mmCIF file of C-alpha atoms in Angstrom:
data_model
loop_
_atom_site.group_PDB
_atom_site.id
_atom_site.type_symbol
_atom_site.label_atom_id
_atom_site.label_comp_id
_atom_site.label_asym_id
_atom_site.label_seq_id
_atom_site.Cartn_x
_atom_site.Cartn_y
_atom_site.Cartn_z
ATOM 1 C CA UNK A 1 32.620 7.816 8.491
ATOM 2 C CA UNK A 2 29.137 6.396 8.892
ATOM 3 C CA UNK A 3 29.170 2.779 10.037
ATOM 4 C CA UNK A 4 26.349 0.371 10.773
ATOM 5 C CA UNK A 5 27.269 -3.074 12.072
ATOM 6 C CA UNK A 6 24.633 -5.741 12.602
ATOM 7 C CA UNK A 7 25.016 -8.703 14.925
ATOM 8 C CA UNK A 8 22.936 -11.384 16.579
ATOM 9 C CA UNK A 9 22.009 -13.549 13.633
ATOM 10 C CA UNK A 10 22.260 -17.319 13.638
ATOM 11 C CA UNK A 11 20.381 -20.578 13.400
ATOM 12 C CA UNK A 12 17.106 -20.813 15.309
ATOM 13 C CA UNK A 13 14.310 -23.350 15.325
ATOM 14 C CA UNK A 14 10.816 -22.502 14.088
ATOM 15 C CA UNK A 15 8.873 -20.801 16.856
ATOM 16 C CA UNK A 16 12.048 -19.538 18.462
ATOM 17 C CA UNK A 17 13.299 -16.030 19.151
ATOM 18 C CA UNK A 18 16.322 -13.967 18.259
ATOM 19 C CA UNK A 19 17.424 -10.403 18.980
ATOM 20 C CA UNK A 20 19.365 -8.500 16.362
ATOM 21 C CA UNK A 21 21.502 -5.462 17.122
ATOM 22 C CA UNK A 22 22.878 -2.694 14.959
ATOM 23 C CA UNK A 23 25.741 -0.584 16.285
ATOM 24 C CA UNK A 24 25.894 2.866 14.735
ATOM 25 C CA UNK A 25 28.773 5.329 14.548
ATOM 26 C CA UNK A 26 29.916 8.339 12.557
ATOM 27 C CA UNK A 27 26.661 10.301 12.728
ATOM 28 C CA UNK A 28 24.134 11.667 15.223
ATOM 29 C CA UNK A 29 22.232 8.475 15.890
ATOM 30 C CA UNK A 30 19.652 9.977 18.231
ATOM 31 C CA UNK A 31 18.226 12.222 15.522
ATOM 32 C CA UNK A 32 18.304 9.620 12.756
ATOM 33 C CA UNK A 33 15.420 7.489 11.581
ATOM 34 C CA UNK A 34 16.340 3.831 11.262
ATOM 35 C CA UNK A 35 14.984 0.790 9.465
ATOM 36 C CA UNK A 36 15.341 -2.948 9.161
ATOM 37 C CA UNK A 37 15.294 -4.460 5.673
ATOM 38 C CA UNK A 38 15.683 -8.151 4.913
ATOM 39 C CA UNK A 39 16.621 -10.250 1.920
ATOM 40 C CA UNK A 40 15.761 -13.914 1.659
ATOM 41 C CA UNK A 41 18.382 -16.083 -0.073
ATOM 42 C CA UNK A 42 18.396 -15.327 -3.788
ATOM 43 C CA UNK A 43 15.461 -12.937 -3.452
ATOM 44 C CA UNK A 44 14.813 -9.209 -3.458
ATOM 45 C CA UNK A 45 14.718 -6.624 -0.702
ATOM 46 C CA UNK A 46 11.853 -6.373 1.795
ATOM 47 C CA UNK A 47 11.425 -3.443 4.170
ATOM 48 C CA UNK A 48 10.166 -4.683 7.536
ATOM 49 C CA UNK A 49 10.326 -1.923 10.144
ATOM 50 C CA UNK A 50 10.976 1.771 10.836
ATOM 51 C CA UNK A 51 11.618 3.757 14.003
ATOM 52 C CA UNK A 52 11.910 7.513 14.350
ATOM 53 C CA UNK A 53 14.827 9.172 16.116
ATOM 54 C CA UNK A 54 12.745 9.992 19.150
ATOM 55 C CA UNK A 55 11.268 6.497 19.297
ATOM 56 C CA UNK A 56 7.765 7.936 19.053
ATOM 57 C CA UNK A 57 6.893 6.589 15.631
ATOM 58 C CA UNK A 58 7.183 2.930 14.695
ATOM 59 C CA UNK A 59 5.943 1.031 11.676
ATOM 60 C CA UNK A 60 6.008 -2.625 10.629
ATOM 61 C CA UNK A 61 5.358 -4.607 7.510
ATOM 62 C CA UNK A 62 2.320 -6.856 7.801
ATOM 63 C CA UNK A 63 4.576 -9.898 7.408
ATOM 64 C CA UNK A 64 6.198 -9.262 10.816
ATOM 65 C CA UNK A 65 3.596 -7.235 12.696
ATOM 66 C CA UNK A 66 2.828 -8.760 16.099
ATOM 67 C CA UNK A 67 5.956 -10.944 16.023
ATOM 68 C CA UNK A 68 8.844 -8.467 15.648
ATOM 69 C CA UNK A 69 9.611 -5.417 17.795
ATOM 70 C CA UNK A 70 11.941 -2.617 16.797
ATOM 71 C CA UNK A 71 13.607 -0.489 19.466
ATOM 72 C CA UNK A 72 16.627 1.716 19.998
ATOM 73 C CA UNK A 73 18.979 2.892 22.729
ATOM 74 C CA UNK A 74 20.169 6.350 21.759
ATOM 75 C CA UNK A 75 22.598 6.458 24.688
ATOM 76 C CA UNK A 76 24.369 3.409 23.230
ATOM 77 C CA UNK A 77 23.897 4.311 19.553
ATOM 78 C CA UNK A 78 22.175 1.012 19.003
ATOM 79 C CA UNK A 79 19.170 -0.288 17.104
ATOM 80 C CA UNK A 80 17.474 -3.583 17.892
ATOM 81 C CA UNK A 81 15.028 -6.041 16.371
ATOM 82 C CA UNK A 82 13.415 -8.555 18.690
ATOM 83 C CA UNK A 83 12.090 -11.420 16.590
ATOM 84 C CA UNK A 84 9.647 -13.889 18.118
ATOM 85 C CA UNK A 85 7.624 -16.786 16.727
ATOM 86 C CA UNK A 86 10.107 -17.188 13.919
ATOM 87 C CA UNK A 87 9.106 -19.032 10.767
ATOM 88 C CA UNK A 88 11.057 -20.645 7.957
ATOM 89 C CA UNK A 89 10.067 -17.738 5.697
ATOM 90 C CA UNK A 90 11.884 -15.328 8.037
ATOM 91 C CA UNK A 91 15.187 -16.823 6.871
ATOM 92 C CA UNK A 92 17.102 -13.910 5.381
ATOM 93 C CA UNK A 93 19.965 -11.497 5.693
ATOM 94 C CA UNK A 94 18.790 -8.647 7.904
ATOM 95 C CA UNK A 95 20.151 -5.173 7.231
ATOM 96 C CA UNK A 96 19.814 -2.037 9.313
ATOM 97 C CA UNK A 97 19.605 1.117 7.231
ATOM 98 C CA UNK A 98 19.462 4.821 8.035
ATOM 99 C CA UNK A 99 16.891 7.190 6.659
ATOM 100 C CA UNK A 100 13.265 7.978 6.011
ATOM 101 C CA UNK A 101 12.827 9.413 2.517
ATOM 102 C CA UNK A 102 15.753 7.348 1.325
ATOM 103 C CA UNK A 103 17.997 4.710 2.892
ATOM 104 C CA UNK A 104 21.385 6.320 2.552
ATOM 105 C CA UNK A 105 23.561 4.013 4.635
ATOM 106 C CA UNK A 106 23.283 0.277 5.157
ATOM 107 C CA UNK A 107 25.080 -2.214 7.323
ATOM 108 C CA UNK A 108 26.591 -5.383 5.889
ATOM 109 C CA UNK A 109 23.806 -7.514 7.294
ATOM 110 C CA UNK A 110 23.438 -10.503 9.593
ATOM 111 C CA UNK A 111 22.072 -13.874 8.481
ATOM 112 C CA UNK A 112 19.113 -15.414 10.273
ATOM 113 C CA UNK A 113 18.304 -19.015 9.464
ATOM 114 C CA UNK A 114 15.097 -20.543 10.772
ATOM 115 C CA UNK A 115 15.241 -24.295 10.487
ATOM 116 C CA UNK A 116 14.791 -27.421 12.543
ATOM 117 C CA UNK B 1 0.390 -1.257 -0.564
ATOM 118 C CA UNK B 2 2.110 0.456 -3.477
ATOM 119 C CA UNK B 3 3.447 -2.048 -5.998
ATOM 120 C CA UNK B 4 6.687 -1.266 -7.782
ATOM 121 C CA UNK B 5 7.037 -3.072 -11.103
ATOM 122 C CA UNK B 6 10.600 -3.080 -12.351
ATOM 123 C CA UNK B 7 11.719 -4.048 -15.837
ATOM 124 C CA UNK B 8 13.528 -5.811 -17.254
ATOM 125 C CA UNK B 9 14.284 -8.462 -14.645
ATOM 126 C CA UNK B 10 17.617 -9.121 -16.326
ATOM 127 C CA UNK B 11 19.706 -7.379 -18.910
ATOM 128 C CA UNK B 12 22.886 -8.225 -20.802
ATOM 129 C CA UNK B 13 25.102 -5.390 -21.944
ATOM 130 C CA UNK B 14 28.681 -4.614 -22.857
ATOM 131 C CA UNK B 15 31.201 -2.230 -21.364
ATOM 132 C CA UNK B 16 30.573 1.189 -22.873
ATOM 133 C CA UNK B 17 26.866 0.594 -23.514
ATOM 134 C CA UNK B 18 24.045 2.796 -22.316
ATOM 135 C CA UNK B 19 21.334 0.963 -20.385
ATOM 136 C CA UNK B 20 17.945 1.918 -19.027
ATOM 137 C CA UNK B 21 15.992 0.296 -16.205
ATOM 138 C CA UNK B 22 12.391 1.209 -15.572
ATOM 139 C CA UNK B 23 10.218 1.150 -12.465
ATOM 140 C CA UNK B 24 6.464 1.754 -12.519
ATOM 141 C CA UNK B 25 4.514 2.589 -9.371
ATOM 142 C CA UNK B 26 0.944 1.339 -8.937
ATOM 143 C CA UNK B 27 -0.125 4.806 -7.794
ATOM 144 C CA UNK B 28 1.327 8.242 -7.439
ATOM 145 C CA UNK B 29 4.475 8.433 -5.321
ATOM 146 C CA UNK B 30 5.457 11.986 -6.205
ATOM 147 C CA UNK B 31 9.263 11.895 -6.412
ATOM 148 C CA UNK B 32 9.748 9.547 -3.459
ATOM 149 C CA UNK B 33 11.787 7.071 -5.462
ATOM 150 C CA UNK B 34 15.286 5.792 -4.816
ATOM 151 C CA UNK B 35 17.589 3.519 -6.799
ATOM 152 C CA UNK B 36 20.087 1.119 -5.228
ATOM 153 C CA UNK B 37 22.902 -1.021 -6.564
ATOM 154 C CA UNK B 38 23.716 -4.348 -4.957
ATOM 155 C CA UNK B 39 26.667 -6.592 -5.679
ATOM 156 C CA UNK B 40 26.770 -10.253 -4.590
ATOM 157 C CA UNK B 41 27.298 -10.648 -0.862
ATOM 158 C CA UNK B 42 27.215 -6.900 -0.286
ATOM 159 C CA UNK B 43 24.736 -4.419 1.140
ATOM 160 C CA UNK B 44 22.708 -2.244 -1.215
ATOM 161 C CA UNK B 45 24.252 1.110 -2.085
ATOM 162 C CA UNK B 46 22.181 4.242 -2.665
ATOM 163 C CA UNK B 47 22.635 5.716 -6.143
ATOM 164 C CA UNK B 48 19.700 8.072 -6.738
ATOM 165 C CA UNK B 49 17.150 9.643 -4.388
ATOM 166 C CA UNK B 50 14.204 11.930 -4.993
ATOM 167 C CA UNK B 51 13.879 10.238 -8.405
ATOM 168 C CA UNK B 52 16.725 12.239 -9.956
ATOM 169 C CA UNK B 53 19.211 13.429 -7.325
ATOM 170 C CA UNK B 54 22.611 11.780 -7.469
ATOM 171 C CA UNK B 55 23.924 10.550 -4.127
ATOM 172 C CA UNK B 56 27.281 12.022 -3.138
ATOM 173 C CA UNK B 57 30.194 10.021 -4.490
ATOM 174 C CA UNK B 58 28.168 8.229 -7.176
ATOM 175 C CA UNK B 59 29.600 8.622 -10.682
ATOM 176 C CA UNK B 60 27.770 11.017 -12.986
ATOM 177 C CA UNK B 61 27.166 8.268 -15.560
ATOM 178 C CA UNK B 62 24.223 7.294 -13.341
ATOM 179 C CA UNK B 63 21.060 9.365 -13.708
ATOM 180 C CA UNK B 64 17.399 9.127 -12.809
ATOM 181 C CA UNK B 65 14.253 10.578 -14.293
ATOM 182 C CA UNK B 66 10.506 10.423 -13.820
ATOM 183 C CA UNK B 67 7.352 10.770 -15.839
ATOM 184 C CA UNK B 68 4.216 10.436 -13.802
ATOM 185 C CA UNK B 69 4.387 7.037 -12.144
ATOM 186 C CA UNK B 70 7.205 5.816 -14.401
ATOM 187 C CA UNK B 71 10.796 6.121 -13.213
ATOM 188 C CA UNK B 72 13.985 5.416 -15.105
ATOM 189 C CA UNK B 73 17.555 4.704 -14.109
ATOM 190 C CA UNK B 74 20.044 5.302 -16.895
ATOM 191 C CA UNK B 75 23.663 4.238 -16.871
ATOM 192 C CA UNK B 76 25.796 5.827 -19.559
ATOM 193 C CA UNK B 77 29.016 4.211 -20.739
ATOM 194 C CA UNK B 78 28.822 1.052 -18.615
ATOM 195 C CA UNK B 79 31.925 0.249 -16.619
ATOM 196 C CA UNK B 80 32.979 -3.237 -15.431
ATOM 197 C CA UNK B 81 32.082 -2.339 -11.830
ATOM 198 C CA UNK B 82 28.481 -1.511 -12.824
ATOM 199 C CA UNK B 83 27.502 -5.127 -13.366
ATOM 200 C CA UNK B 84 25.236 -5.747 -10.404
ATOM 201 C CA UNK B 85 21.569 -5.930 -9.410
ATOM 202 C CA UNK B 86 19.574 -2.711 -9.254
ATOM 203 C CA UNK B 87 16.481 -2.015 -7.162
ATOM 204 C CA UNK B 88 13.990 0.825 -7.067
ATOM 205 C CA UNK B 89 12.180 1.708 -3.827
ATOM 206 C CA UNK B 90 9.281 3.996 -2.995
ATOM 207 C CA UNK B 91 9.158 5.921 0.277
ATOM 208 C CA UNK B 92 5.883 7.738 -0.388
ATOM 209 C CA UNK B 93 3.915 5.570 1.986
ATOM 210 C CA UNK B 94 4.347 2.763 4.471
ATOM 211 C CA UNK B 95 5.104 -0.030 3.791
ATOM 212 C CA UNK B 96 8.114 1.040 1.788
ATOM 213 C CA UNK B 97 8.280 -1.260 -1.195
ATOM 214 C CA UNK B 98 11.016 -2.298 -3.593
ATOM 215 C CA UNK B 99 10.946 -3.385 -7.187
ATOM 216 C CA UNK B 100 11.880 -7.011 -7.798
ATOM 217 C CA UNK B 101 15.326 -6.078 -9.082
ATOM 218 C CA UNK B 102 17.156 -5.965 -12.395
ATOM 219 C CA UNK B 103 20.272 -8.092 -12.802
ATOM 220 C CA UNK B 104 22.713 -6.421 -15.156
ATOM 221 C CA UNK B 105 25.110 -8.929 -16.667
ATOM 222 C CA UNK B 106 28.063 -8.728 -18.980
ATOM 223 C CA UNK B 107 27.301 -9.703 -22.572
#
C-alpha cells in the first residue's frame, strides 16, 4: 500500500525557518517524481515544487522560489522541503504528492502556521 | 502561467442527481488535466487523469471529457459520499495550476 506521511509542521515566527519531511513507503520511491502542494486555510490548492526521481530536475512556483528548497534522500525514502524566510502567507497545510502527469497519491498533510 | 477557470464555484444537488463541473484552460493543455475530490480535513483524492481516464478504484459514476480547452467532470447518480469539493489541475506546463474548486453540497 502506498503511504506518504508528512511531518515537521508547526508554529514559526515570520522570517523563521522550518523543514518538512515526507516519509514514503509501498512503492519504488527512487524512481518516482514527487511534489509539494499547499492549501491555505479555507482556500484552494497551490502547487509549489517538483523534484524528479533522480534529483536532476527541480521546479518551484514563483511564490516560493529563492526561499524554499526541495530535496530527497532515496536511500531513506524521504522527501524534504526546507522553508526559509517564512511569511504569514505561507500559512497552510503542506502535502507531499507523487507523480508528474498526475498526482496519484497524497499524504495527509502537515500544518505550518507563520505568526508572531 | 496557465489559468484554470472552474465553474460553478458551488453547487447544490440531491442524491441521485447528475451533476457537471467545468474547467476551462487559458491555453491549450492537450489532455493533461486531472480531477480531484477533497473532503473536509482530508487530502485530495485523484479521480480522473488524462482528462478522461478513471483512476483505479474510483466508481464508474465519475467520468471526464474534453473539448478543446474545456474539460468536464460528470457525476452520475450522486451518492451521499460524493458531497465534497472538486478541483481540476493542469500538468501541461510548470507551474502546475489548479482550478479554484467547486463545493458540491446537499440540497
